[in-house]
Amino acid sequence: MKWYWLCVWLPTMCFAQKKSVATIDSTKYYIDLAVFNRKTDNYKSSLYFSQKAINFSGANRDKKSEALAQYSLATTYYELKKFEDAIDVFEKCIKLLSAYPPTTQQAICYYDIGMCYMNLDEFNKAEIFFNKSQSVYSLLKIDATEPLNLQKAILYKKRGKNELASKLFNQIIAKPDHKDVYKIKAEAMYQLGMIEREENHNNLAVNYLNRALLLNEKSSDLEQKAAIALELSLAYEKLLNTEKAHQFLKAHLQIKDSLLLNNSAKLSSDDFMDFKESERLKTIEQMTKESEIQQKTNKFIKLISILGIALISILSLLSLSLYKNNIIRRKSNELLQDKNKELQIAKDKAEKASKARAEFLSTVSHELRTPLNAINGITHLLIEDNPKKNQLHYLNSLKFSGNYLLTFINEILEINRIESTNIEIEYIDFNFKQLLVDIQNSMNEIAAKNENRFVLEIDDTIPETLLGDPTKLSQILINLINNALKFTHKGEVKVSAVVIEKEADFSRIKISVSDTGIGIPEEKKETIFDSFSQGSIEINRKYGGTGLGLTIVKKLVDLLGGEISLESEVGVGTVFQVELNLSNSTKEIKPKEEITYSDEILDGKYILVVEDNKINQMVTKKMLENKGIQCKIIDNGEEAVAVLKSQHTFDLVLMDVHLPGINGTIATQNIREFDPKIPIIALTAISLNENREMLLSFGMTDVITKPFDPENFYRVIAYCLSKQY
């Protein structure tokens, strides 16, 4: 025995000496030495190097490495069948690993503890740790079915649940053969052989056990081979085959003797006791050091406690002072909360009142459009019927009044839409310079009416293309220019646009609209942007207008994030200045093609008119017939859907949005289910909650707003028919 240890120890020491020269001292280095010695059955050296790895990693405060070192020591204990010692060290390993996210090492430790308890016949504890191992593997999405199912099946067998055990053993046997499962499958067959022998199915038992023996040859597990040989001996004995029974009993005894010799050679009891004593002394030394550190810590804690008591005393006095202040503050807060509630109630009332006002004005504006459509439509028809000269004067006056009322309603509706936040800012590319030129061209006639000179000055440095909302910008400029032209007679109105700041991504542009008109009194400047404010009653009567144009301008400028200011002197003139930030764009804008139409495209067409108002039916029918268009009139959406479904002779549909029963938008949706092509034009007095995009989303082709502008009415119909054909 001494020679055996000498033969193993000397190469190991030489290997260690040589390795230490070439390799940096590390935990992994010592663990590798421990594993090497364990494989060569030099368990004394394996214990030594495992403990060396534990000491090294502990000194470096490397918990991950210490966990691996503890696992190496625990594995050595397990192979030496020191199961209780192995359990203690495996648990230390798990405790160190618990500070990190779950790993396969943690799962293996739980499994190994379960195996220790299996060897100690403590099956309930074994099952707990197998379940913990399964939980970690499941969390890591790793398949460890075979070894865990094997142990579960053995536990079932130990508890007499042979049917459940057999089911799991058979699942393991069914797995394909490969080197990692030979030992597991051999164990499953061995266990099945034991179950069959206990149930007196001896031939079946012999079959399983012989298959287990064949697989055991591939895994070289002597302990398993000894157990299989003993079980075969018992099975053959029951089959009265004494020769085979004796043969396998003899083989069993030979293997057991060999194992006993090997186990006694691994590590003597004296060596193991020496190692444990050395470990105990090191533990005592460590505890002594920790005790000294604890004493120093206790002294420090005592000092801290004294300082803490002093600090607490000071804080107590401060707390008393704060308590008194808190009582005063709480009373103040309660008073403020009461005031805040009152303010919130007042705010809610104001918001409800504002909403009610907006809805009321929107409803009134919307409802006025229907009779106004009849007034404007009949006026247009009468003017086209070649009236007498004295009648023409009255009809033109009626047309002017209708247009004035329409402008008034549109402006009220525009203000309501802005205030209701039911308006969105567009960001599209547009030619700013061309926009100004187009506005000038459209207003030259108004300028000529009052004999005004209309001048446009544009800074050359303004980019050709800008990104913004040209529609709202046009509204702002048209209102300002219209005001300037209206309040100026035989004078000059000038519009200028200059760049006051230019960066890589945006330009800040100042637009000035100046006139030589009547001017604004000083006391009226503060209220000039308020609704229905034009300076005085006399001005309202003399110049006309609703007094809402500048209100719309101010709200739109605020909406676009700009600023507006004015300078004015009575009898000299007024200057409005608007400053806006507009994003620079490099996109080239192609000029829009003007939509023109010929009466030929209208002549002979057949149109379905869906309108519930009798006067509007009459007006619409007459306007269509004046262009040679035939029409059929229906007053509800349900009938319109039915007619279009059964008849396919109509070229176009004029669909009133607000109808009894299903409204025009729902009717359009239903029509689109069976006819996606026929043009459907919405007829609507657009209200606060409607917009063109919303109506088009229901399948409308285009929108005509009530009251109809005859020219626009015919142009939209002609355009939709031309697209159709």
XYZ file of C-alpha atoms in Angstrom:
725
model
C 0.000 0.000 0.000
C 2.858 2.398 0.833
C 4.438 1.741 -2.551
C 1.119 2.446 -4.245
C 0.771 5.879 -2.612
C 4.404 6.661 -3.327
C 3.939 5.845 -7.039
C 0.906 8.072 -7.283
C 2.114 10.920 -5.041
C 5.546 11.494 -6.609
C 4.296 12.082 -10.205
C 1.605 14.316 -8.872
C 4.063 16.451 -6.927
C 6.396 16.616 -9.903
C 3.503 17.575 -12.161
C 2.448 20.233 -9.670
C 5.993 21.615 -9.385
C 6.393 21.793 -13.153
C 2.949 23.319 -13.684
C 3.441 26.000 -11.017
C 6.425 27.317 -12.875
C 4.544 27.726 -16.136
C 1.072 28.558 -14.808
C -0.123 31.520 -12.742
C -1.422 30.509 -9.297
C -5.233 30.334 -9.642
C -8.332 28.561 -8.325
C -8.815 26.792 -11.673
C -5.251 25.516 -11.520
C -5.838 23.871 -8.124
C -9.243 22.489 -9.185
C -7.660 20.933 -12.299
C -5.044 19.252 -10.054
C -7.816 17.979 -7.759
C -9.740 16.515 -10.715
C -6.597 14.923 -12.144
C -5.781 13.230 -8.824
C -9.385 12.084 -8.365
C -9.329 10.417 -11.800
C -6.113 8.607 -10.838
C -7.689 7.515 -7.509
C -5.269 9.721 -5.559
C -8.003 11.046 -3.258
C -5.598 12.355 -0.599
C -4.096 14.782 -3.129
C -7.551 15.534 -4.532
C -8.733 16.607 -1.055
C -5.573 18.669 -0.575
C -5.861 20.578 -3.867
C -9.620 21.102 -3.495
C -9.021 22.706 -0.087
C -6.146 24.710 -1.586
C -8.550 26.037 -4.268
C -11.110 26.944 -1.569
C -8.499 28.871 0.442
C -7.166 30.695 -2.629
C -10.609 31.791 -3.916
C -11.681 32.811 -0.383
C -8.599 34.993 0.014
C -9.412 36.670 -3.317
C -13.114 36.993 -2.420
C -14.056 35.306 -5.682
C -17.379 33.636 -4.839
C -17.902 32.004 -8.242
C -14.479 30.358 -8.126
C -15.003 29.378 -4.473
C -18.287 27.676 -5.464
C -16.421 25.599 -8.080
C -13.736 24.718 -5.522
C -16.379 23.642 -2.964
C -18.047 21.531 -5.672
C -14.711 19.796 -6.351
C -14.340 18.965 -2.636
C -17.949 17.775 -2.378
C -17.476 15.505 -5.431
C -14.414 13.935 -3.793
C -16.438 13.270 -0.613
C -19.211 11.733 -2.725
C -16.848 9.369 -4.503
C -15.412 8.402 -1.116
C -19.020 7.664 -0.015
C -18.786 10.331 2.720
C -22.328 11.382 1.871
C -23.081 13.537 4.918
C -19.821 15.482 4.451
C -20.631 15.799 0.738
C -24.104 17.229 1.522
C -22.588 19.924 3.803
C -20.148 21.051 1.095
C -22.703 20.887 -1.765
C -24.964 23.191 0.306
C -22.059 25.645 0.753
C -21.625 25.594 -3.019
C -25.346 26.370 -3.562
C -25.225 29.193 -0.994
C -22.346 30.832 -2.888
C -24.112 30.412 -6.246
C -27.384 31.878 -4.931
C -25.863 35.384 -5.211
C -25.884 34.990 -9.020
C -28.542 34.160 -11.650
C -29.381 30.408 -11.867
C -26.806 28.228 -13.679
C -26.406 24.569 -14.621
C -23.852 24.283 -11.767
C -26.623 25.082 -9.268
C -28.920 22.473 -10.846
C -26.123 19.847 -10.705
C -25.512 20.612 -7.004
C -29.195 20.047 -6.176
C -29.115 16.774 -8.136
C -25.938 15.583 -6.363
C -27.451 16.343 -2.927
C -30.473 14.267 -3.970
C -28.125 11.387 -4.901
C -26.433 11.656 -1.476
C -29.813 11.326 0.251
C -30.691 8.361 -2.011
C -27.541 6.590 -0.811
C -28.512 7.433 2.784
C -32.035 5.997 2.141
C -33.626 9.380 2.989
C -35.960 9.347 -0.001
C -38.248 12.267 0.947
C -35.274 14.622 1.193
C -33.863 13.213 -2.050
C -37.121 13.980 -3.860
C -37.075 17.609 -2.624
C -33.640 18.206 -4.129
C -34.435 16.430 -7.411
C -37.438 18.754 -7.782
C -35.222 21.789 -7.110
C -32.805 20.586 -9.775
C -35.689 20.153 -12.245
C -36.902 23.717 -11.504
C -33.495 25.235 -12.322
C -33.150 23.185 -15.531
C -36.663 24.272 -16.600
C -35.781 27.918 -15.917
C -32.661 27.547 -18.071
C -34.681 25.649 -20.748
C -32.288 22.660 -20.558
C -33.522 19.090 -21.040
C -32.333 16.875 -18.135
C -35.191 14.394 -18.417
C -33.310 11.077 -18.395
C -31.303 11.318 -15.110
C -34.125 13.038 -13.206
C -36.776 10.626 -14.477
C -34.515 7.711 -13.498
C -34.282 8.946 -9.893
C -38.014 9.690 -9.760
C -38.730 6.167 -10.977
C -36.398 4.674 -8.331
C -38.256 6.714 -5.685
C -41.595 5.358 -6.959
C -40.164 1.826 -6.715
C -38.881 2.413 -3.180
C -42.415 3.495 -2.189
C -44.033 0.449 -3.786
C -45.489 2.355 -6.773
C -44.159 -0.151 -9.306
C -46.625 0.787 -12.056
C -45.548 4.461 -12.078
C -41.903 3.419 -11.786
C -42.166 0.983 -14.727
C -43.741 3.661 -16.916
C -40.782 6.028 -16.376
C -38.196 3.220 -16.748
C -39.735 2.221 -20.093
C -39.645 5.861 -21.307
C -35.881 5.912 -20.549
C -35.284 2.560 -22.308
C -37.099 3.855 -25.410
C -34.504 6.643 -25.887
C -31.938 6.125 -28.708
C -28.562 4.694 -27.639
C -25.619 7.060 -27.205
C -22.710 7.174 -24.765
C -24.370 9.648 -22.386
C -27.330 7.347 -21.646
C -25.738 3.858 -21.489
C -25.418 3.953 -17.692
C -28.910 5.471 -17.250
C -30.571 2.919 -19.579
C -28.647 0.060 -17.908
C -29.904 1.245 -14.504
C -33.501 1.486 -15.837
C -33.333 -2.078 -17.192
C -31.794 -3.307 -13.926
C -34.604 -1.695 -11.923
C -37.252 -3.177 -14.269
C -35.580 -6.572 -13.837
C -35.879 -6.235 -10.048
C -39.599 -5.282 -10.355
C -40.329 -8.271 -12.632
C -38.444 -10.677 -10.313
C -40.360 -9.395 -7.281
C -43.598 -10.063 -9.226
C -42.343 -13.590 -10.153
C -41.999 -12.732 -13.849
C -38.550 -14.330 -13.765
C -38.035 -14.914 -17.495
C -38.887 -11.275 -18.188
C -36.611 -10.243 -15.311
C -33.700 -12.231 -16.795
C -34.303 -10.561 -20.172
C -34.134 -7.028 -18.705
C -31.103 -7.877 -16.539
C -29.104 -9.387 -19.427
C -29.815 -6.279 -21.549
C -28.705 -4.150 -18.588
C -25.479 -6.160 -18.361
C -24.732 -5.589 -22.054
C -25.212 -1.802 -21.709
C -23.109 -1.823 -18.521
C -20.129 -3.075 -20.511
C -20.216 0.250 -22.432
C -20.261 2.399 -19.294
C -17.754 0.366 -17.157
C -19.612 0.951 -13.856
C -18.412 -1.881 -11.565
C -20.858 -1.166 -8.750
C -23.781 -1.319 -11.204
C -22.321 -4.530 -12.709
C -22.090 -6.137 -9.263
C -25.726 -5.254 -8.507
C -26.912 -6.624 -11.892
C -24.946 -9.876 -11.371
C -26.510 -10.406 -7.929
C -30.010 -9.779 -9.280
C -29.391 -12.232 -12.185
C -28.243 -14.841 -9.666
C -31.509 -14.469 -7.724
C -33.618 -14.595 -10.891
C -31.925 -17.745 -12.213
C -32.245 -19.342 -8.770
C -36.051 -18.844 -8.985
C -35.978 -20.406 -12.474
C -34.135 -23.393 -10.888
C -31.127 -22.753 -13.113
C -28.560 -23.321 -10.352
C -25.595 -23.269 -12.711
C -26.369 -19.742 -13.949
C -27.340 -18.637 -10.466
C -23.996 -19.839 -9.088
C -22.105 -18.283 -12.019
C -23.569 -14.814 -11.498
C -23.277 -15.012 -7.703
C -19.602 -15.798 -8.098
C -19.180 -12.865 -10.509
C -20.977 -10.610 -8.033
C -18.659 -11.586 -5.177
C -15.538 -11.121 -7.310
C -16.604 -7.608 -8.352
C -17.499 -6.691 -4.738
C -14.109 -7.874 -3.497
C -12.433 -5.820 -6.215
C -14.465 -2.771 -5.242
C -13.589 -3.197 -1.562
C -9.900 -3.326 -2.424
C -10.194 -0.251 -4.631
C -12.142 1.710 -1.994
C -9.651 0.867 0.738
C -6.833 1.953 -1.590
C -8.448 5.304 -2.363
C -7.933 6.850 1.054
C -7.134 5.384 4.431
C -9.255 6.301 7.427
C -6.209 7.932 9.064
C -5.630 10.161 6.006
C -9.271 11.204 5.990
C -9.219 11.967 9.739
C -6.002 13.975 9.313
C -7.624 16.012 6.546
C -10.766 16.662 8.608
C -8.673 17.659 11.643
C -6.599 20.026 9.525
C -9.800 21.494 8.148
C -11.206 21.857 11.691
C -8.064 23.674 12.892
C -8.225 26.060 9.941
C -11.882 26.730 10.733
C -11.000 27.502 14.364
C -8.221 29.833 13.190
C -10.624 31.575 10.841
C -13.225 31.907 13.595
C -10.570 33.404 15.925
C -9.681 36.006 13.293
C -13.338 36.782 12.715
C -13.832 37.103 16.492
C -11.010 39.659 16.719
C -12.508 41.586 13.820
C -15.913 41.397 15.497
C -14.493 42.837 18.723
C -13.030 45.762 16.827
C -16.324 46.182 15.040
C -18.206 46.131 18.340
C -16.016 48.940 19.687
C -16.683 50.941 16.570
C -20.426 50.226 16.842
C -20.372 51.363 20.466
C -18.802 54.669 19.429
C -21.316 55.015 16.613
C -24.145 54.263 19.063
C -23.035 57.098 21.362
C -22.861 59.476 18.439
C -26.203 58.123 17.229
C -27.875 58.841 20.586
C -26.554 62.388 20.481
C -27.781 62.769 16.910
C -31.197 61.316 17.813
C -31.510 63.825 20.632
C -30.798 66.683 18.238
C -33.182 65.234 15.668
C -35.881 64.849 18.325
C -35.694 68.552 19.080
C -35.833 69.315 15.371
C -38.752 66.896 14.951
C -40.681 68.669 17.687
C -40.115 71.947 15.903
C -41.101 70.382 12.561
C -44.227 68.869 14.138
C -45.422 72.283 15.201
C -44.618 73.670 11.750
C -46.466 70.746 10.120
C -49.606 71.512 12.118
C -49.510 75.080 10.818
C -48.700 73.848 7.275
C -51.505 71.270 7.366
C -54.040 73.915 8.272
C -52.708 76.100 5.457
C -52.864 73.141 3.025
C -56.441 72.371 4.016
C -57.371 75.965 3.335
C -55.555 75.830 -0.027
C -57.267 72.531 -0.922
C -60.663 74.089 -0.232
C -59.752 77.005 -2.472
C -58.427 74.618 -5.157
C -61.712 72.682 -5.080
C -63.621 75.912 -5.522
C -61.330 76.873 -8.418
C -61.721 73.403 -9.994
C -65.506 73.628 -9.753
C -65.382 77.079 -11.334
C -63.011 75.763 -14.039
C -65.327 72.813 -14.792
C -68.305 75.136 -15.042
C -66.380 77.447 -17.371
C -65.317 74.498 -19.571
C -68.896 73.178 -19.717
C -70.164 76.650 -20.573
C -67.508 77.010 -23.297
C -68.355 73.571 -24.695
C -72.100 74.343 -24.615
C -71.455 77.662 -26.373
C -69.338 75.969 -29.044
C -71.900 73.238 -29.613
C -74.740 75.775 -29.715
C -72.961 77.990 -32.234
C -71.984 74.953 -34.290
C -75.568 73.655 -34.335
C -76.982 77.088 -35.208
C -74.379 77.602 -37.937
C -75.086 74.153 -39.351
C -78.854 74.548 -39.273
C -78.653 77.976 -40.938
C -76.837 76.495 -43.919
C -79.852 74.421 -45.043
C -82.283 77.343 -45.571
C -79.373 79.494 -46.783
C -78.695 76.885 -49.451
C -82.297 77.312 -50.618
C -81.979 81.132 -50.605
C -78.690 81.179 -52.550
C -79.797 78.396 -54.872
C -83.154 79.980 -55.763
C -81.445 83.379 -56.180
C -78.949 81.819 -58.599
C -81.757 80.137 -60.555
C -83.776 83.357 -60.764
C -80.733 85.331 -61.995
C -80.146 82.706 -64.704
C -83.826 82.982 -65.870
C -83.219 86.432 -67.433
C -85.159 88.542 -64.894
C -86.304 92.122 -65.550
C -83.770 94.868 -64.866
C -85.593 96.121 -61.762
C -85.807 92.512 -60.475
C -82.088 91.914 -61.181
C -81.189 94.700 -58.738
C -83.159 93.023 -55.958
C -81.809 89.588 -56.803
C -78.193 90.812 -56.722
C -78.890 92.396 -53.324
C -80.325 89.082 -52.134
C -77.266 87.242 -53.473
C -74.944 89.688 -51.688
C -76.867 89.235 -48.403
C -76.759 85.460 -48.767
C -73.001 85.495 -49.384
C -72.496 87.859 -46.454
C -74.476 85.545 -44.167
C -72.530 82.533 -45.457
C -69.222 84.267 -44.689
C -70.479 85.091 -41.212
C -71.527 81.469 -40.554
C -68.220 80.111 -41.920
C -66.215 82.393 -39.647
C -68.233 81.403 -36.571
C -67.721 77.744 -37.476
C -63.976 78.294 -38.032
C -63.570 79.902 -34.596
C -65.503 77.069 -32.959
C -63.355 74.487 -34.709
C -60.129 76.140 -33.555
C -61.352 76.542 -29.963
C -62.606 72.951 -29.800
C -59.096 71.639 -30.706
C -60.834 69.761 -33.521
C -58.312 71.134 -35.989
C -54.973 69.624 -36.950
C -51.845 71.284 -38.306
C -50.668 69.920 -41.672
C -47.000 69.602 -42.554
C -46.703 69.569 -46.328
C -44.220 70.983 -48.837
C -45.367 74.177 -50.580
C -43.941 77.060 -52.600
C -44.167 80.048 -50.238
C -43.408 82.666 -52.895
C -45.997 81.240 -55.293
C -48.547 81.207 -52.462
C -48.108 84.978 -51.987
C -48.362 85.602 -55.742
C -51.561 83.530 -55.978
C -53.131 85.446 -53.072
C -52.216 88.773 -54.724
C -53.791 87.658 -58.036
C -56.982 86.548 -56.313
C -57.379 89.890 -54.494
C -56.438 92.318 -57.274
C -60.123 92.781 -58.093
C -60.912 93.840 -54.484
C -57.964 96.266 -54.582
C -59.213 97.800 -57.820
C -62.698 98.263 -56.360
C -61.366 100.765 -53.776
C -58.794 102.171 -56.226
C -55.901 100.859 -54.127
C -52.376 100.068 -55.288
C -51.572 96.509 -54.192
C -47.786 95.874 -53.818
C -46.013 92.555 -53.079
C -42.333 92.431 -51.974
C -40.644 89.029 -51.416
C -37.132 88.513 -50.002
C -34.991 86.574 -52.529
C -33.328 84.589 -49.696
C -36.595 82.893 -48.744
C -36.275 79.199 -49.740
C -38.362 78.172 -52.742
C -39.936 75.272 -50.837
C -40.958 75.239 -47.175
C -42.674 72.684 -44.955
C -45.820 73.833 -43.118
C -49.576 74.351 -43.350
C -50.266 76.470 -46.466
C -54.051 76.401 -45.929
C -53.922 78.050 -42.512
C -51.190 80.436 -43.681
C -53.460 81.460 -46.590
C -56.345 82.075 -44.161
C -54.139 84.361 -42.075
C -52.876 86.379 -45.061
C -56.263 86.628 -46.849
C -57.948 87.952 -43.698
C -55.191 90.532 -43.067
C -55.025 91.676 -46.735
C -58.810 91.754 -47.040
C -59.001 94.019 -43.960
C -56.279 96.287 -45.315
C -57.995 96.616 -48.709
C -61.422 97.167 -47.108
C -60.315 99.980 -44.779
C -58.143 101.761 -47.408
C -59.487 103.960 -50.199
C -57.304 105.331 -52.992
C -54.223 104.366 -51.052
C -51.599 101.634 -50.945
C -51.583 98.142 -49.416
C -48.191 96.469 -49.265
C -47.357 92.856 -48.361
C -43.695 92.088 -47.664
C -41.982 88.873 -46.581
C -38.386 88.770 -45.283
C -36.151 86.188 -43.605
C -35.122 87.377 -40.132
C -33.366 84.145 -39.061
C -32.160 81.196 -41.096
C -30.742 77.898 -39.869
C -29.977 74.616 -41.618
C -33.394 73.151 -40.840
C -35.745 76.136 -40.525
C -36.331 79.759 -41.553
C -38.036 82.405 -39.416
C -40.051 84.624 -41.743
C -41.663 87.971 -40.956
C -44.703 88.868 -43.073
C -45.878 92.483 -42.924
C -49.258 93.719 -44.213
C -49.324 97.535 -44.208
C -51.959 99.985 -45.462
C -52.610 103.730 -45.611
C -56.175 103.360 -44.393
C -58.195 104.778 -41.502
C -55.986 103.322 -38.749
C -56.953 101.915 -35.337
C -57.506 104.123 -32.239
C -55.082 103.526 -29.359
C -57.835 102.458 -26.952
C -59.032 99.760 -29.402
C -55.652 98.071 -30.010
C -55.952 95.779 -27.008
C -59.369 94.422 -28.078
C -58.869 94.386 -31.852
C -58.355 90.598 -31.877
C -61.529 89.942 -29.853
C -64.634 88.554 -31.567
C -67.065 91.085 -33.183
C -64.635 93.954 -32.651
C -63.967 96.439 -35.516
C -63.196 99.596 -33.624
C -66.686 101.138 -33.409
C -70.376 100.698 -34.410
C -69.977 103.420 -37.074
C -67.111 101.492 -38.704
C -69.206 98.309 -38.667
C -72.047 100.089 -40.491
C -69.849 101.927 -42.966
C -67.417 99.158 -43.941
C -69.446 96.035 -43.139
C -67.930 92.735 -42.064
C -68.454 90.413 -39.130
C -65.602 91.489 -36.904
C -64.349 87.868 -36.729
C -61.495 87.980 -39.277
C -58.784 89.187 -36.890
C -60.015 86.781 -34.178
C -59.467 83.891 -36.599
C -56.038 85.297 -37.570
C -54.897 85.502 -33.933
C -56.072 81.980 -33.123
C -54.432 80.506 -36.241
C -51.118 82.288 -35.584
C -51.125 80.924 -32.019
C -51.968 77.458 -33.351
C -48.972 77.576 -35.729
C -46.682 78.714 -32.878
C -46.101 82.198 -34.322
C -46.430 85.765 -33.090
C -48.558 88.661 -34.358
C -48.231 92.357 -33.573
C -49.649 95.619 -34.902
C -48.677 99.274 -35.203
C -51.323 101.825 -36.148
C -52.079 105.534 -36.188
C -55.504 106.982 -36.905
C -55.612 108.598 -40.348
C -52.106 107.318 -41.260
C -52.478 103.550 -41.559
C -51.868 100.170 -39.947
C -49.124 97.542 -40.072
C -49.735 93.930 -39.012
C -46.619 91.773 -38.586
C -46.646 87.965 -38.352
C -43.524 85.950 -37.467
C -43.496 82.191 -38.133
C -40.941 79.380 -38.061
C -41.206 77.227 -41.204
C -39.061 74.145 -41.847
C -36.748 74.260 -44.887
C -37.402 71.724 -47.650
C -35.481 70.702 -50.764
C -38.464 69.097 -52.498
C -39.447 70.619 -55.826
C -43.119 71.639 -56.015
C -44.809 71.156 -59.354
C -47.474 73.752 -60.227
C -51.029 72.430 -59.805
C -53.086 71.938 -62.925
C -56.254 73.995 -62.997
C -59.380 71.866 -63.074
C -61.538 72.989 -65.995
C -64.663 71.406 -67.340
C -67.002 71.534 -70.320
C -70.802 71.432 -70.183
C -70.621 68.590 -72.700
C -69.544 66.132 -69.983
C -72.645 67.066 -67.950
C -75.195 66.879 -70.753
C -77.354 63.729 -70.763
C -76.001 62.282 -67.518
C -78.311 60.491 -65.035
C -77.740 61.420 -61.359
C -79.344 60.040 -58.178
C -80.022 62.850 -55.633
C -80.448 61.657 -52.012
C -81.841 64.698 -50.117
C -84.627 64.908 -47.500
C -85.259 68.704 -47.618
C -87.989 69.497 -50.201
C -86.668 72.978 -51.071
C -83.128 71.644 -51.506
C -84.547 68.857 -53.704
C -86.193 71.475 -55.923
C -83.088 73.707 -56.095
C -80.694 70.827 -56.774
C -82.958 69.326 -59.435
C -83.351 72.680 -61.234
C -79.565 73.365 -61.146
C -78.885 69.915 -62.652
C -81.582 70.253 -65.322
C -80.110 73.636 -66.382
C -77.017 71.678 -67.540
C -79.042 68.972 -69.320
C -78.705 66.444 -66.474
C -81.549 64.050 -65.662
C -82.024 63.133 -62.002
C -83.980 60.896 -59.656
C -84.699 62.172 -56.110
C -84.852 59.924 -53.006
C -85.296 61.267 -49.466
C -83.660 58.522 -47.301
C -80.521 56.394 -47.169
C -82.154 52.946 -46.994
C -84.067 53.433 -50.258
C -80.959 54.878 -51.941
C -78.993 51.693 -51.119
C -81.834 49.501 -52.424
C -82.214 51.483 -55.690
C -78.476 51.445 -56.460
C -78.330 47.733 -55.730
C -81.134 46.966 -58.207
C -80.446 49.643 -60.853
C -77.096 50.294 -62.526
C -78.091 53.202 -64.778
C -76.865 56.104 -62.635
C -73.667 57.961 -63.542
C -73.212 59.674 -60.152
C -74.821 60.064 -56.691
C -75.298 63.330 -54.757
C -75.613 62.129 -51.132
C -76.796 64.438 -48.338
C -74.872 63.561 -45.177
C -77.702 64.218 -42.685
C -80.660 61.975 -43.577
C -83.508 60.381 -41.617
C -82.839 56.723 -40.722
C -79.299 55.797 -41.728
C -77.230 58.867 -42.537
C -75.362 59.480 -45.767
C -72.020 58.148 -44.531
C -73.468 54.754 -43.494
C -75.460 54.563 -46.736
C -72.223 55.197 -48.680
C -70.433 52.428 -46.765
C -73.240 50.010 -47.633
C -73.145 51.026 -51.323
C -69.370 50.524 -51.476
C -69.865 46.882 -50.491
C -71.411 46.130 -53.900
C -70.355 49.111 -56.054
C -66.869 50.487 -55.364
C -66.686 52.644 -58.537
C -69.750 54.913 -58.847
C -68.866 58.539 -57.861
C -70.635 59.584 -54.624
C -70.408 63.290 -53.731
C -71.248 64.309 -50.153
C -73.610 67.283 -49.768
C -73.058 68.727 -46.302
C -73.239 71.820 -44.207
C -69.947 70.850 -42.562
C -70.289 71.135 -38.771
C -67.855 71.277 -35.875
C -67.329 67.505 -35.786
C -67.096 66.989 -39.571
C -64.268 67.521 -42.016
C -63.508 66.599 -45.604
C -61.067 63.816 -44.688
C -63.588 62.200 -42.347
C -66.281 62.133 -45.060
C -63.871 60.753 -47.675
C -62.926 57.945 -45.270
C -66.463 56.555 -45.545
C -66.046 56.058 -49.309
C -67.195 59.480 -50.586
C -65.521 60.565 -53.844
C -65.664 64.311 -53.126
C -67.470 66.893 -50.969
C -69.680 69.889 -51.901
C -70.456 72.268 -49.060
C -73.873 73.825 -48.563
C -74.893 76.467 -49.552
C -73.667 75.567 -53.056
C -71.387 77.851 -54.992
C -72.879 77.098 -58.450
C -69.551 77.232 -60.290
C -67.906 74.916 -57.766
C -71.020 72.674 -57.754
C -70.803 72.039 -61.506
C -67.000 71.819 -61.521
C -66.858 69.071 -58.823
C -69.599 67.045 -60.569
C -67.807 67.387 -63.919
C -64.460 66.430 -62.382
C -65.891 63.278 -60.737
C -67.628 62.280 -63.992
C -64.430 62.811 -66.002
C -62.494 60.576 -63.581
C -65.212 57.953 -63.963
C -64.944 57.938 -67.738
